[in-house]
Structure formats: structure tokens, C-alpha cells
Coordinates of C-alpha atoms in Angstrom, one line a residue:
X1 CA 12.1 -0.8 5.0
X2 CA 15.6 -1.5 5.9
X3 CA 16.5 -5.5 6.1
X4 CA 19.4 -8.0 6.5
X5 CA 20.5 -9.4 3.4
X6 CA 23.2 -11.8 2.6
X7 CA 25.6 -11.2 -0.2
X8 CA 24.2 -13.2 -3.0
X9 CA 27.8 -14.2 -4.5
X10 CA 29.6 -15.4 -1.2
X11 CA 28.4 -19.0 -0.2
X12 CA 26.2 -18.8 2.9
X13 CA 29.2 -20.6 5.7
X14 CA 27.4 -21.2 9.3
X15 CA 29.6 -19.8 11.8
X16 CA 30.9 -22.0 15.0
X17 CA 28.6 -19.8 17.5
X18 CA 25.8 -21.1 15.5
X19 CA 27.0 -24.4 15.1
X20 CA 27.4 -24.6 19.1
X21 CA 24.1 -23.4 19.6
X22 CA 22.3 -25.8 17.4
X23 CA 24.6 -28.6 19.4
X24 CA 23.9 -27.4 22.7
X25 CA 20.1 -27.3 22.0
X26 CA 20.4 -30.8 20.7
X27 CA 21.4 -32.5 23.9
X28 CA 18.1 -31.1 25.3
X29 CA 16.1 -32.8 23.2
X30 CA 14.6 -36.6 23.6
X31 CA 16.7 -37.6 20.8
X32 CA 20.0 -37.0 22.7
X33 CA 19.2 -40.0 25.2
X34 CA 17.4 -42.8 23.3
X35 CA 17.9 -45.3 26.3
X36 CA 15.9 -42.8 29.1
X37 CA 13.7 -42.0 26.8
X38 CA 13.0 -45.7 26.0
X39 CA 12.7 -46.8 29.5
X40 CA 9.6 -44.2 29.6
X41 CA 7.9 -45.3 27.2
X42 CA 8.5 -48.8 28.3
X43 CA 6.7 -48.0 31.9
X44 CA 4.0 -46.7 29.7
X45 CA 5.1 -43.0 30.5
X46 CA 6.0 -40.2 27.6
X47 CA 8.8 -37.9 28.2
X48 CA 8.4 -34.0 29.4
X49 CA 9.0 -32.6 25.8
X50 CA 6.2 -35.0 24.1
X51 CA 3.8 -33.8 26.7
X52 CA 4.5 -30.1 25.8
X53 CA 4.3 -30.8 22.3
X54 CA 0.8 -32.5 22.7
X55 CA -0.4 -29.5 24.6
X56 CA 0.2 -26.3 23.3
X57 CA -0.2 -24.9 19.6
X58 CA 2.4 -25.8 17.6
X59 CA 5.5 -23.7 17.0
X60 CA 4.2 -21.2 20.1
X61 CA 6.7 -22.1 22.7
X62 CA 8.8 -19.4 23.6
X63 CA 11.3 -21.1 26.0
X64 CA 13.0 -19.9 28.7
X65 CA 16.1 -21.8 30.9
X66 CA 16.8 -24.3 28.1
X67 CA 20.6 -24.3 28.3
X68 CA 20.3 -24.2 31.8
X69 CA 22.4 -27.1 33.3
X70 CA 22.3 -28.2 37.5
X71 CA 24.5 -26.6 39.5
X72 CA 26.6 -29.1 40.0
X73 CA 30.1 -28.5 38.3
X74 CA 32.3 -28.7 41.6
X75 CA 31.7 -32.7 41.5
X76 CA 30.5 -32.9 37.5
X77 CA 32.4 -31.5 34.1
X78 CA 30.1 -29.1 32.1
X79 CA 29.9 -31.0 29.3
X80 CA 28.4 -34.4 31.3
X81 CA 25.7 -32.0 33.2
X82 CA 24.6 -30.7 29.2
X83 CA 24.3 -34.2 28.3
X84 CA 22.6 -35.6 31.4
X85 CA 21.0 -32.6 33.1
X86 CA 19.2 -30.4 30.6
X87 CA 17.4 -27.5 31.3
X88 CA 18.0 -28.7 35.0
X89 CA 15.2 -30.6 34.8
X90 CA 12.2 -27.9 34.2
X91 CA 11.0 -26.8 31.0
X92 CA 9.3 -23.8 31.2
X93 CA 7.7 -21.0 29.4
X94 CA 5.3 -19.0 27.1
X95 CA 2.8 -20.7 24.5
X96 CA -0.6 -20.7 22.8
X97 CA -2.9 -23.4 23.8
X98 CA -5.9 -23.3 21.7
X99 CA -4.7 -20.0 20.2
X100 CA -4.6 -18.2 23.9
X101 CA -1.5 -17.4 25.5
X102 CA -0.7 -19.1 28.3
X103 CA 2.2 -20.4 30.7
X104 CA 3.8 -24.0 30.8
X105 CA 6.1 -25.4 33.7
X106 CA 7.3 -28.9 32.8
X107 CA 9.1 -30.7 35.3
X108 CA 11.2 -33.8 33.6
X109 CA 11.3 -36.3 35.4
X110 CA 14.3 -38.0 33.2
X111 CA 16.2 -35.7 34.6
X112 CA 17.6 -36.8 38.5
X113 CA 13.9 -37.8 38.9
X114 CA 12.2 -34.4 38.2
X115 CA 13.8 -33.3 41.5
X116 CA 14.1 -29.3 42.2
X117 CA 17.2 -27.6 41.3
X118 CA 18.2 -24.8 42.1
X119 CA 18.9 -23.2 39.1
X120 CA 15.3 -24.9 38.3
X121 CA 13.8 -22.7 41.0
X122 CA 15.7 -19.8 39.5
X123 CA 14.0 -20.3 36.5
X124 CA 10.0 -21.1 38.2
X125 CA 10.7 -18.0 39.8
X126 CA 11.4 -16.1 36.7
X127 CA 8.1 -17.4 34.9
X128 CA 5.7 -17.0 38.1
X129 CA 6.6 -13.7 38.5
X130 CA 5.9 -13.2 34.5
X131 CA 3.2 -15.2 34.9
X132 CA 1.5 -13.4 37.6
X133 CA 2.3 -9.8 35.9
X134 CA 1.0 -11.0 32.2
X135 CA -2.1 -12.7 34.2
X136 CA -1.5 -16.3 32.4
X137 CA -3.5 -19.2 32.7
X138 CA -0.8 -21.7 33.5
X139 CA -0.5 -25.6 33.1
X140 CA 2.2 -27.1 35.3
X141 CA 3.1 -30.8 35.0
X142 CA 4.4 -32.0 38.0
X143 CA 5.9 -35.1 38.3
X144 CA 8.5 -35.3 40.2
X145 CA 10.7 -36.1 43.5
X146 CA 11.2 -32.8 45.4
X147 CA 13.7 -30.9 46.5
X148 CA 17.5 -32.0 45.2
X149 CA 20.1 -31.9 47.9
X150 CA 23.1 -32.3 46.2
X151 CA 23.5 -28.8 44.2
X152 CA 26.9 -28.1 45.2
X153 CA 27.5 -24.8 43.5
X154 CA 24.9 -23.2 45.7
X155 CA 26.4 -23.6 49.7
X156 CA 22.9 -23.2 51.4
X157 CA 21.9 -24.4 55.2
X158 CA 18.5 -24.1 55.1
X159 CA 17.2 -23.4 51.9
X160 CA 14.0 -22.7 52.7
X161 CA 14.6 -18.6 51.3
X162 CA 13.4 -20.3 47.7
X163 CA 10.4 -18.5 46.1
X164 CA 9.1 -20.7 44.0
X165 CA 6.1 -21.7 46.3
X166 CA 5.4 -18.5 47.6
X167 CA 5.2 -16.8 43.8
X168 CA 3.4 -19.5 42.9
X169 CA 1.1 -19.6 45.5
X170 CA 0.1 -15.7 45.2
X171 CA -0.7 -16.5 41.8
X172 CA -4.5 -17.9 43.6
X173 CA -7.0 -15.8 42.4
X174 CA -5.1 -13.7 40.1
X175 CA -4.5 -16.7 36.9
X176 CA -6.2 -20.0 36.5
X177 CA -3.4 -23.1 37.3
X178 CA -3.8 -26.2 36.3
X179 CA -1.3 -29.4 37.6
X180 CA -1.0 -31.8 35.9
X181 CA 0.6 -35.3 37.9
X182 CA 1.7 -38.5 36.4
X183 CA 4.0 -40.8 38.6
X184 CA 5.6 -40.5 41.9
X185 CA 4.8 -36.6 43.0
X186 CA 6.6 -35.4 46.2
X187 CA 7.5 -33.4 48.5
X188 CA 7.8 -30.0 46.9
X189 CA 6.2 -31.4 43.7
X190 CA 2.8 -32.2 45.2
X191 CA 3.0 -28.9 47.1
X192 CA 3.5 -26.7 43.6
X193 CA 0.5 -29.3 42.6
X194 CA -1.5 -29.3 45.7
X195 CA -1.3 -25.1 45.2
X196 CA -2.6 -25.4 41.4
X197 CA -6.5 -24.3 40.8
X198 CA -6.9 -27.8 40.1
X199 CA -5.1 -31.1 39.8
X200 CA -5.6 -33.5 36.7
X201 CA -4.2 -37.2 37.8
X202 CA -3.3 -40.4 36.4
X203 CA -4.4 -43.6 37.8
X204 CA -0.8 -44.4 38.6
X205 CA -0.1 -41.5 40.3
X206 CA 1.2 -41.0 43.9
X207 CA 1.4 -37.8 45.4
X208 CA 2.7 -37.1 49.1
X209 CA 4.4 -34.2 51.2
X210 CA 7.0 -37.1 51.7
X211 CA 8.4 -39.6 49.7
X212 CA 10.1 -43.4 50.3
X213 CA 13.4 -42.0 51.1
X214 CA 12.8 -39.2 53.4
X215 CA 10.6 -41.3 55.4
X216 CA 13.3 -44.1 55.6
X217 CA 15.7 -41.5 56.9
X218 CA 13.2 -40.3 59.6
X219 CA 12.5 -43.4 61.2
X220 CA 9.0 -43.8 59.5
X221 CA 9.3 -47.3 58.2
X222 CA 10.2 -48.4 54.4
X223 CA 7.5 -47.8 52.1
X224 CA 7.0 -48.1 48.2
X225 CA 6.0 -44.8 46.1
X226 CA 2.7 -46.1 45.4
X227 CA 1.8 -46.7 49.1
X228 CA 2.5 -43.3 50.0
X229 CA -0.5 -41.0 48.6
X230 CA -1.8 -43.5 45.7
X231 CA -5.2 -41.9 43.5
X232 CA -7.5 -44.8 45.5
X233 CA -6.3 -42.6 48.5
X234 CA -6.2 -38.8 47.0
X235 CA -9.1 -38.6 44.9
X236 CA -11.8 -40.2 47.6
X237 CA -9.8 -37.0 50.0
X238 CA -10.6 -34.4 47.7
X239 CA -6.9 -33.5 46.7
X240 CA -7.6 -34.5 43.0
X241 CA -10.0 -32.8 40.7
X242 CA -9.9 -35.6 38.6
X243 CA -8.2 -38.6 37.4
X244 CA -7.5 -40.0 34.1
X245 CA -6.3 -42.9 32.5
X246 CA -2.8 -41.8 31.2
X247 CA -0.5 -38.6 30.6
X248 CA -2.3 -37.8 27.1
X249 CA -5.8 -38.1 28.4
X250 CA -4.5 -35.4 31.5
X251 CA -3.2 -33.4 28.9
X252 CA -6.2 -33.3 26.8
X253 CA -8.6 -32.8 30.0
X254 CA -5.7 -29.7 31.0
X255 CA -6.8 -28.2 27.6
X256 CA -10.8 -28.5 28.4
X257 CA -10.2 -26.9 31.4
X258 CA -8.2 -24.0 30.8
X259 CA -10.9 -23.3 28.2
X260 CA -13.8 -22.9 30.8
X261 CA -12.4 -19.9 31.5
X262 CA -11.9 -18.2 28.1
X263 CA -14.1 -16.5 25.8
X264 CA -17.3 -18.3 24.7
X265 CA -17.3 -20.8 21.9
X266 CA -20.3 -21.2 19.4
X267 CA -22.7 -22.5 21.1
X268 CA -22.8 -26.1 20.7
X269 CA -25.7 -28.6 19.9
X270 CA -28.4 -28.4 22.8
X271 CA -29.6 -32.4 24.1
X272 CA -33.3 -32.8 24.2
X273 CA -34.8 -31.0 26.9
X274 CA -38.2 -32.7 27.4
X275 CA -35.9 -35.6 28.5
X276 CA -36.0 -33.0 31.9
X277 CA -39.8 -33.7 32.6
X278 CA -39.1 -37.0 33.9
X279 CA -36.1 -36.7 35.7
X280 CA -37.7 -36.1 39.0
X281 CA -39.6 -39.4 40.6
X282 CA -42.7 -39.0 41.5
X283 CA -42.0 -40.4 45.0
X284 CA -40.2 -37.6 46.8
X285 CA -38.4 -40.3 49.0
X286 CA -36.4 -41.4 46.0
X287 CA -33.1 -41.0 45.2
X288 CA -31.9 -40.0 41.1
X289 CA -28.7 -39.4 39.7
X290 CA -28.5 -35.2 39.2
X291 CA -25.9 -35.9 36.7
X292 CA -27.4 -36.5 33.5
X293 CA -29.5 -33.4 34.6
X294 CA -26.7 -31.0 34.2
X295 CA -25.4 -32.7 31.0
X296 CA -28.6 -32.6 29.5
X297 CA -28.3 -28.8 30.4
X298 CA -25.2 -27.9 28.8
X299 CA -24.1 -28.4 25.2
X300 CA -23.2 -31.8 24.1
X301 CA -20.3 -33.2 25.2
X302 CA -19.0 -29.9 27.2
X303 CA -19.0 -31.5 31.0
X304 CA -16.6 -31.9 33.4
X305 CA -17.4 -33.6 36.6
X306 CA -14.5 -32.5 39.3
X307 CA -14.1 -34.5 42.2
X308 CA -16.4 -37.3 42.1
X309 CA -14.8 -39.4 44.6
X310 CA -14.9 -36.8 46.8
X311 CA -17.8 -35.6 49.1
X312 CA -20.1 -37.8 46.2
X313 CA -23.6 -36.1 48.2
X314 CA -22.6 -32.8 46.0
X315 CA -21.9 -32.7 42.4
X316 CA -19.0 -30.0 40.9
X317 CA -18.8 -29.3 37.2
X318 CA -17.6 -27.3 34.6
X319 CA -20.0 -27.0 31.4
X320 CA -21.6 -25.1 28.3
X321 CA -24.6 -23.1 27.9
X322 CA -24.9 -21.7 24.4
X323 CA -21.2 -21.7 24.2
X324 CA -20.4 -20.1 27.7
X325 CA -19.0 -21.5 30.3
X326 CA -21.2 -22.3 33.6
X327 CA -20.0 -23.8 36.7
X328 CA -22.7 -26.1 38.4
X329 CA -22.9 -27.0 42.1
X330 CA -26.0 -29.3 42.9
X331 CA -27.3 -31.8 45.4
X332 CA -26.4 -35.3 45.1
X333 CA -29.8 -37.5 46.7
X334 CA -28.0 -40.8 45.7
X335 CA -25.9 -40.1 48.2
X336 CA -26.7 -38.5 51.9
X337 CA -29.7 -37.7 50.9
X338 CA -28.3 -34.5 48.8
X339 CA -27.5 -33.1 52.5
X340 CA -24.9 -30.5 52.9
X341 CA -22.1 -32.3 54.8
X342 CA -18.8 -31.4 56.0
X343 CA -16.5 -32.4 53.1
X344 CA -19.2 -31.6 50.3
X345 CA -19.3 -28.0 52.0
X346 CA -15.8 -27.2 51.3
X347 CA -16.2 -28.7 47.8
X348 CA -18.9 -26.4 47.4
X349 CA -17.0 -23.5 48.6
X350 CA -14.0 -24.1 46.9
X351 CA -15.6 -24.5 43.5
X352 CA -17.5 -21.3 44.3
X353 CA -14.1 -19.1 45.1
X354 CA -12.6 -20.6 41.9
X355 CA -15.6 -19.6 39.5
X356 CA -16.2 -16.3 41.0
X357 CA -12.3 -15.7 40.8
X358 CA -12.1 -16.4 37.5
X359 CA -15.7 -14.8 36.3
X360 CA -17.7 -18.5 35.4
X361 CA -21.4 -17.9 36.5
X362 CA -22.8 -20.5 39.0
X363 CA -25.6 -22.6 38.2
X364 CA -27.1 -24.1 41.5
X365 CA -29.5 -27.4 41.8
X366 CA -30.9 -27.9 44.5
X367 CA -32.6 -30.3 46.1
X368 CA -31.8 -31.1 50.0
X369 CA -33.0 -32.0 53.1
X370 CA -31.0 -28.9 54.4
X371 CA -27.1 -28.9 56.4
X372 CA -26.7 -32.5 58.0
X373 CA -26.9 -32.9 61.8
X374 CA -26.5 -35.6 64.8
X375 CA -23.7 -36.0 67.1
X376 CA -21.2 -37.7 63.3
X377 CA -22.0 -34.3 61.5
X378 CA -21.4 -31.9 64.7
X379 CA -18.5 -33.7 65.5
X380 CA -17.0 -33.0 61.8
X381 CA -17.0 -29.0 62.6
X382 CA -20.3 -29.0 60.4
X383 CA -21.3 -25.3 62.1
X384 CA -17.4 -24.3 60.6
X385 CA -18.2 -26.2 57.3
X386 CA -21.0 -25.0 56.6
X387 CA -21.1 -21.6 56.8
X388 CA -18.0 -21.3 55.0
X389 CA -20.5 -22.2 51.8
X390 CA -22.8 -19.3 52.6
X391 CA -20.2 -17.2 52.9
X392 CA -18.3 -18.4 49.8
X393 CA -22.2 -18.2 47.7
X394 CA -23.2 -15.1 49.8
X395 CA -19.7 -13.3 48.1
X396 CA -20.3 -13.8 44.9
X397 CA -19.3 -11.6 42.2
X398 CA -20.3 -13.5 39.1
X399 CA -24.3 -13.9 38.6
X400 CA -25.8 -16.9 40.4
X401 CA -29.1 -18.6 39.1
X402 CA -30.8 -20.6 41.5
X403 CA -33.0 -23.7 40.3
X404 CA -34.8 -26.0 43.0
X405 CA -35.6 -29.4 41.3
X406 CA -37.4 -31.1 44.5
X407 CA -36.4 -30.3 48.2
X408 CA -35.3 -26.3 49.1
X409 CA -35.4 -27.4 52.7
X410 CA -33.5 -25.0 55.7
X411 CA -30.4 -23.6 55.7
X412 CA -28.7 -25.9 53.5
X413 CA -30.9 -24.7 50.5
X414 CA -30.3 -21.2 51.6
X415 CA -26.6 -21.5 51.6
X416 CA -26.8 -23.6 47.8
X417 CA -28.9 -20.0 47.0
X418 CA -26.5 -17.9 48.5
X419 CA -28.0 -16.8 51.7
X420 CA -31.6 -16.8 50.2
X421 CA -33.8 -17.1 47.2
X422 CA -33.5 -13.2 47.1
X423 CA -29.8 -13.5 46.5
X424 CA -29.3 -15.0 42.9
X425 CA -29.9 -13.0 39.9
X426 CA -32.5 -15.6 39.2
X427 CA -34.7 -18.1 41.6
X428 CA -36.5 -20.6 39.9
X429 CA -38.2 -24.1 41.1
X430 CA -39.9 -26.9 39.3
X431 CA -43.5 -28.0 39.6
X432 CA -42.2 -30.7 41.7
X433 CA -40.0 -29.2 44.4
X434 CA -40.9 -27.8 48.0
X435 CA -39.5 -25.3 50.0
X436 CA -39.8 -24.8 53.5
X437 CA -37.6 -23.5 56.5
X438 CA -36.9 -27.4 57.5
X439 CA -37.8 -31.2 56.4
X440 CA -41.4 -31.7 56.0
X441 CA -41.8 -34.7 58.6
X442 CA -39.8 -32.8 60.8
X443 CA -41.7 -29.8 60.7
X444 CA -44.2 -31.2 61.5
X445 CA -43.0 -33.1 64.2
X446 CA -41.9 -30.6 66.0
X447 CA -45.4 -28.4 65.1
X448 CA -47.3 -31.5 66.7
X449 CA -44.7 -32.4 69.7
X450 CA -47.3 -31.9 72.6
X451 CA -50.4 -33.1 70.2
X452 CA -48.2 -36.5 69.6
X453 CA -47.7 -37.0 73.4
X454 CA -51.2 -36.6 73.9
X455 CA -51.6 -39.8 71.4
X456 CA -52.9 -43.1 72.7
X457 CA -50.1 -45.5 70.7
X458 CA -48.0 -45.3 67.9
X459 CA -50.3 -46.2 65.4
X460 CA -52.0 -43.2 66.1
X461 CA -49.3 -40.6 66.1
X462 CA -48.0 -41.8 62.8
X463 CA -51.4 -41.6 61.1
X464 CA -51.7 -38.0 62.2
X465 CA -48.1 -37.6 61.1
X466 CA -48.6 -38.5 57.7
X467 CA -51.9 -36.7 57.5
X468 CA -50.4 -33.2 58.9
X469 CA -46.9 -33.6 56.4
X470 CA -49.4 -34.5 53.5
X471 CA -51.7 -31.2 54.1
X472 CA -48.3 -29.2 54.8
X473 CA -46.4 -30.8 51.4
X474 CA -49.4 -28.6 49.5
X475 CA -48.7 -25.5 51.6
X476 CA -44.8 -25.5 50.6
X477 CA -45.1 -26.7 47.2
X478 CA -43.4 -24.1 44.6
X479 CA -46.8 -22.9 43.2
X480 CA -47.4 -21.7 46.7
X481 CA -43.9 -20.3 47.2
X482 CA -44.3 -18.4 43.8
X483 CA -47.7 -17.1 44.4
X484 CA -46.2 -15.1 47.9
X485 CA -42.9 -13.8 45.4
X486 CA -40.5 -16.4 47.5
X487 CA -38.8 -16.8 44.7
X488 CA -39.3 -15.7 40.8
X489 CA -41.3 -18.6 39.0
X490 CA -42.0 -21.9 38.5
X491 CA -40.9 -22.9 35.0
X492 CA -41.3 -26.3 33.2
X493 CA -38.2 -28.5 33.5
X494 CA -38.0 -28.2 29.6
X495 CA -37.4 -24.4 29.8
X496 CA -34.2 -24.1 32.0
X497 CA -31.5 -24.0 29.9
X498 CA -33.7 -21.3 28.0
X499 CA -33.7 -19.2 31.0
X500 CA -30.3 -19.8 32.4
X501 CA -29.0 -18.9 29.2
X502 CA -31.2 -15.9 28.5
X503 CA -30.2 -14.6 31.6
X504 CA -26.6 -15.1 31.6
X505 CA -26.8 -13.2 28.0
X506 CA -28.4 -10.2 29.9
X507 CA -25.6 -9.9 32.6
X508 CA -23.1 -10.8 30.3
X509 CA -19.8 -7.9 30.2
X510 CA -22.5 -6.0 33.3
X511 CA -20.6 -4.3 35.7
X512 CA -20.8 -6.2 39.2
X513 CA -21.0 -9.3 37.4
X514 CA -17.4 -9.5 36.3
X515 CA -15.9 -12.1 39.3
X516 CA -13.5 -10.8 41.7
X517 CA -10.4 -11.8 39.3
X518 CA -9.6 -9.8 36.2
X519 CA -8.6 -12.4 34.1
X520 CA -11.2 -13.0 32.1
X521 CA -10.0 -9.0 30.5
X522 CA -6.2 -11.0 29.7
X523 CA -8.0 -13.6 27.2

């Protein structure tokens, strides 16, 4: 094979091309300004570069844009915007993370306040549109002040012809985004996060479609950065997946994610499932915790609650069965009741569209009193809400396994199964639960209505309440519903990872049980 060699008896000289490049390069890096980069680390932040470094494999970045400098060189020489604007303030490019290839967008926020340049959206266009043809899972970090107004070399009026958002918007659906936030996030920041699949925040972040400065110039009062869109505010609202202590746990947690939808692992070590027998109370009027129910599912240590401030009556999470990944929706009775409400309906739905788009089987719990109603919930578009979960469930490319721990109750449990118990590849109950087409009580309430008037006193109406909604708890009880073929078995708690896994092996690489995405085929 042919190869470059150097002439063994002339002494190797480097050449002043090479010499510039290695000097240009070095002013991008932390090391060419101590003082920012101590001022960071001072407000307990790391810089751009030291998050990239902790997050992909090393040596796999392939940047792109790095000698990139703002467009500013009618007001600024060339050689000041190398030294205090490099890259233009966005990193960006190709990597391995956990040895699969992925995207990175960095903004840095050292540089004019991570603002948006436009050379910056130059380069964000020219990765999203890689991005979206290579079908990249992509982690992009945030931080950052918006748009950057002062870009003289680019005469613009409007400005609003930039691509970034749409390209990276139109990547929904076709590669898994992660955003990553730390700081003040605004403006078009928070929208490239708000876009992302899902966000990862610090406690100290802020994010906001405005920040301190804009407001102040539109007559909306003088406010601090961490009054306008604090984490006590966005992850109660459902605009963070989930929030972390600092940028290294965020970094780590981007890593976890982006492997749920990968490949399988081994299969990790399974907890004690016995522990499952007793989960349920034996008074169906109390409340548990259906957390440590999915943990003690999944392989050790492999959960990811999303959300939790958010809509707390439904639980989202990302986990391990046997090494593959499973997303769980289930009903939260601690709070609500476990009732579908408005806000946990869209968390259901979105977490649905996300796993089926990027092929993660669904794992449903359920146990509810059915969709929530009164005068509150109807006034909360709960009819709009609603239905958007059985129509999220009922679409469902990716298998779906069913499992009713206590209360299948109305249309709420259909829309956690999909539409019905015929829907999911598998329907399974516990000896405990109870399924019916609404609440037992209220069944029966509204079986007895003209009987109940007919009652002397209250005394008596309640005693033949009771009586009736004991007798009709037998009739719905998930030995019954098995015996008529409702749904396909009751199993023992201590079973169900068994059976979730065993059938998620047998629909496993199946066609129609793919997800509507294809990127599962680019890992």
C-alpha cells in the first residue's frame, strides 16, 4: 500500500500553516481565558468544553465550526473576536457516547452569554440537517441568553428567516433529543430546549421565552433571572423531565437516557419479586406508592422517574427488563386517587408518542377510579385531555402489556390499556384488582337510584349500599373477569417481570412492533 513518508535524513521542521492552526485552535480552548473560566467554576458552574469532555467517549469528537468567530468585525479586529469569541459561542458536532454515535450542540455560555450568533445558527443548521439525515440521537446543552442583536456583519431586519428551530424541531420523531439546561435559559435557548425529547435541569436553572432585559425594554417590570421561569416553577408545569443537582449529574442522567433507546444491555440483576405479593393493601380504600413497584420490576438500579413534580397522580419512567429498555406509565393512588386528570393525561400521552417513536415497549399499571370528573376536571378540557391518551395508547406501534394491580375502573383504565384489554399484546390483572365499566360504589348507586329513594333514612340506604358494592366487588373481581376471557390471566404478583419479559422476547425485531420511528435500525 502506498503511504506518506518523511525523509528520514532532513530534520522534521513544522511549517507556519501548522503552527497557525495549532494557535488558532488554542484560543478555543479553556486554557486561553483562565479568568472566565475561573469565574465559572467559582459560581459552581464548569465551562462548555468540560461538559463535552465528561459526556462523550473520549477522543470521538469530530468538531465542526471551531474556528468560527461572531460576525462582528465591522466594530471588532479579527484577532480580539478569536480570543474572546470562539467558535461563536456553540460547540458542535459528531461523537460516541457510550460507543454509539451521536450528535452534541454545546452552547458556551462564556461566550457573550451563550447568546445566538449568527454564524452560530449557521453552524446548528449544518449539524441538524446532518443530524436529521444520519438519524442521531442528539444531546444539546443549552444554556444560554437568546438571540444576539449586535452581529453587525449580517444587515438583517427581521431575522426571523433563521432555521435553526425549524430543522431542529422536524427532527421530533425522527432522532431522540435530549437538552440539557444549567443557568439562565432564554428566549431562543429555552425554545431549542423546550423542543428537545426531553429536558434534564439543574436546580439553579431558569428557563423563560423571555429574559430580564427584554422584559425591561417592554414595559414588563425589572426582574431577576431566577424569578423568571426558576425549576420550583418549571418542573411542578411539566416543562422539565427532570432535575438534578448540578451540570455533571445532568450530564450523567443525558447518558442514561440516550441509552433507553439503544440496543439492549445484559440483563442486569433482578430485585426480589415476592417483595410484589404485598405491595397491594388489603383495604382497597388505601393509597401506596406504585413506585417501588416498577423498580422492583426492572433490573437494579435501571429507573428513571420523568416528571415527578408534574401531574404526581401518574407515574413516567424509563427502565430495564432483562436488559431492555421498557417505558412504564402507571396510576399514582397517593395522589388523586390514581385518576386520570388533565395534566397527567398529557404526561401520559406524551410519554406514549415518545416510546412508540423511538420503538420502547410500554408497560402499563393500572389501577384507577377511571378519567376524573366534577365541574374542576370539566372545566380543565378533561373530555380534550383525555382522549388524547386513548388516542396516543390506541396508536401504538410498539407492543403494549397491560397489568391491572387493583382498580381497572371505566374509561380511564381503558385509555391506560389502549382502548381496551383486547388492545395490548398482553392483559394481565392481579388476584387483588377489579374491573368494571365504572367505580364500584358508584355503580351501584346509580343501579339502586330508585331503590335508595324508596329508603326510610340514611341509615338504611347506606347499609344496602355497602351490602350491594360488597356482593358486586365479587362479581368484578379479576377471577371473574378471567373466567369470561376479559382479559388473558390472572398471574401472581411474583410472576410479572417473568411475563413482561417473556413477552417482549417474543415480539422482539416482529414486524408491526417496530415503533413508528426508525431509529432504533441507526444504533
Amino acid at each position: 500500500m502506498w503511504a506518506v513518508t518523511a525523509p528520514r535524513s532532513v530534520p522534521w521542521v513544522e511549517r507556519d500553516s501548522l503552527r497557525e492552526l495549532r494557535r488558532r485552535r488554542a484560543l478555543t480552548d479553556d486554557a486561553a481565558r483562565p479568568e472566565a473560566v475561573a469565574k465559572r467554576h467559582a459560581s459552581g458552574g464548569r465551562t462548555a468544553r468540560e461538559n463535552l469532555a465528561d459526556l462523550v467517549d473520549a477522543g470521538s469528537f469530530v468538531e465542526y465550526g471551531r474556528l468560527v468567530t461572531a460576525a462582528q468585525e465591522k466594530i471588532t479586529p479579527v484577532e480580539d473576536l478569536m480570543a474572546r469569541t470562539p467558535a461563536d459561542g456553540l460547540i458542535g458536532g459528531l461523537a460516541r457516547i457510550d460507543g454509539r454515535q451521536c450528535a452534541v450542540l454545546t452552547y458556551d455560555y462564556l461566550v457573550m452569554a451563550g447568546t445566538q450568533g449568527m454564524r452560530g445558527h449557521h453552524k446548528s443548521d449544518r449539524l441538524l440537517e446532518l443530524i436529521g439525515r444520519l438519524r442521531l440521537p442528539t444531546v444539546f446543552l443549552a444554556e444560554g441568553g437568546g438571540g444576539r442583536p449586535n452581529d453587525t456583519d449580517y444587515p438583517v431586519v427581521s431575522a426571523l428567516d433563521v432555521r435553526s428551530f425549524a430543522l431542529w424541531a422536524r427532527l421530533s420523531g425522527v432522532a431522540p433529543r435530549i437538552a440539557v439546561v444549567h443557568g439562565p435559559c432564554f428566549a431562543g435557548n429555552a425554545i431549542i430546549a423546550g423542543c428537545a425529547d426531553l429536558i434534564v435541569a439543574t436546580a439553579s436553572s431558569t428557563l423563560g421565552v423571555a429574559g430580564p432585559v427584554m422584559l425591561a425594554a417592554g414595559g414588563l417590570g425589572e426582574h431577576r433571572a431566577d424569578e423568571l421561569g426558576p425549576v420550583a416553577v418549571m418542573a411542578p408545569n411539566g416543562v422539565v423531565d427532570a432535575v438534578v443537582a448540578d451540570e455533571a449529574e445532568g450530564i450523567a442522567l443525558a447518558r442514561r437516557l440516550l441509552g433507553f433507546f439503544g440496543p439492549p444491555l445484559e440483563a442486569g440483576t433482578a430485585p426480589d419479586q415476592s417483595a410484589l405479593r404485598d405491595v397491594i393493601p388489603e383495604n382497597e380504600r388505601t393509597a401506596f406508592d406504585v413506585r417501588p413497584v416498577i423498580s422492583t420490576l426492572c433490573d437494579e438500579g435501571s429507573v428513571v422517574f420523568l416528571r415527578e413534580q408534574f401531574a404526581p397522580e401518574l407515574v413516567t419512567a424509563f427502565g430495564r427488563i432483562e436488559g431492555r429498555a421498557v417505558g412504564f406509565v402507571a396510576n399514582q393512588t397517593l395522589r388523586m386517587a390514581g385518576a386520570l386528570t388533565s395534566p397527567a393525561s398529557d404526561k401520559a400521552a406524551r410519554f406514549l408518542q415518545l416510546c412508540d417513536a423511538f420503538g420502547v415497549p410500554v408497560v402499563s399499571l393500572v389501577d384507577t377510579p377511571g378519567i376524573m370528573g366534577g365541574p374542576a376536571a370539566e372545566a380543565s378540557g378533561v373530555v380534550r385531555h383525555a382522549s388524547r391518551v386513548l388516542i396516543a395508547a390506541a396508536r401504538l406501534q410498539v407492543p403494549l402489556i397491560g397489568v391491572v394491580l387493583r382498580r381497572g375502573y371505566g374509561l380511564g383504565a381503558q385509555a391506560m390499556l389502549g382502548g381496551s384489554t383486547k388492545e395490548p399484546l398482553l392483559t394481565v390483572a392481579w388476584p387483588s384488582a377489579h374491573m368494571g365499566p365504572m367505580g364500584l360504589e358508584g355503580a351501584v348507586r346509580l343501579g339502586l337510584r330508585r331503590q335508595l329513594a324508596d329508603l326510610p333514612d340514611d341509615a338504611a340506604r347506606e347499609a344496602l349500599v355497602r351490602e350491594t358494592t360488597a356482593a358486586y366487588q365479587q362479581h368484578v373481581a379479576a377471577f371473574n373477569v378471567a373466567r369470561v376471557f376479559e382479559i388473558d390471566d390472572v398471574i401472581d404478583p411474583a410472576e410479572t417481570r417473568t411475563v413482561i419479559a417473556t413477552t417482549l422476547a417474543a415480539a422482539a425485531g416482529r414486524e408491526g412492533f417496530s415503533g413508528s420511528g426508525r431509529v432504533v435500525d441507526a444504533w
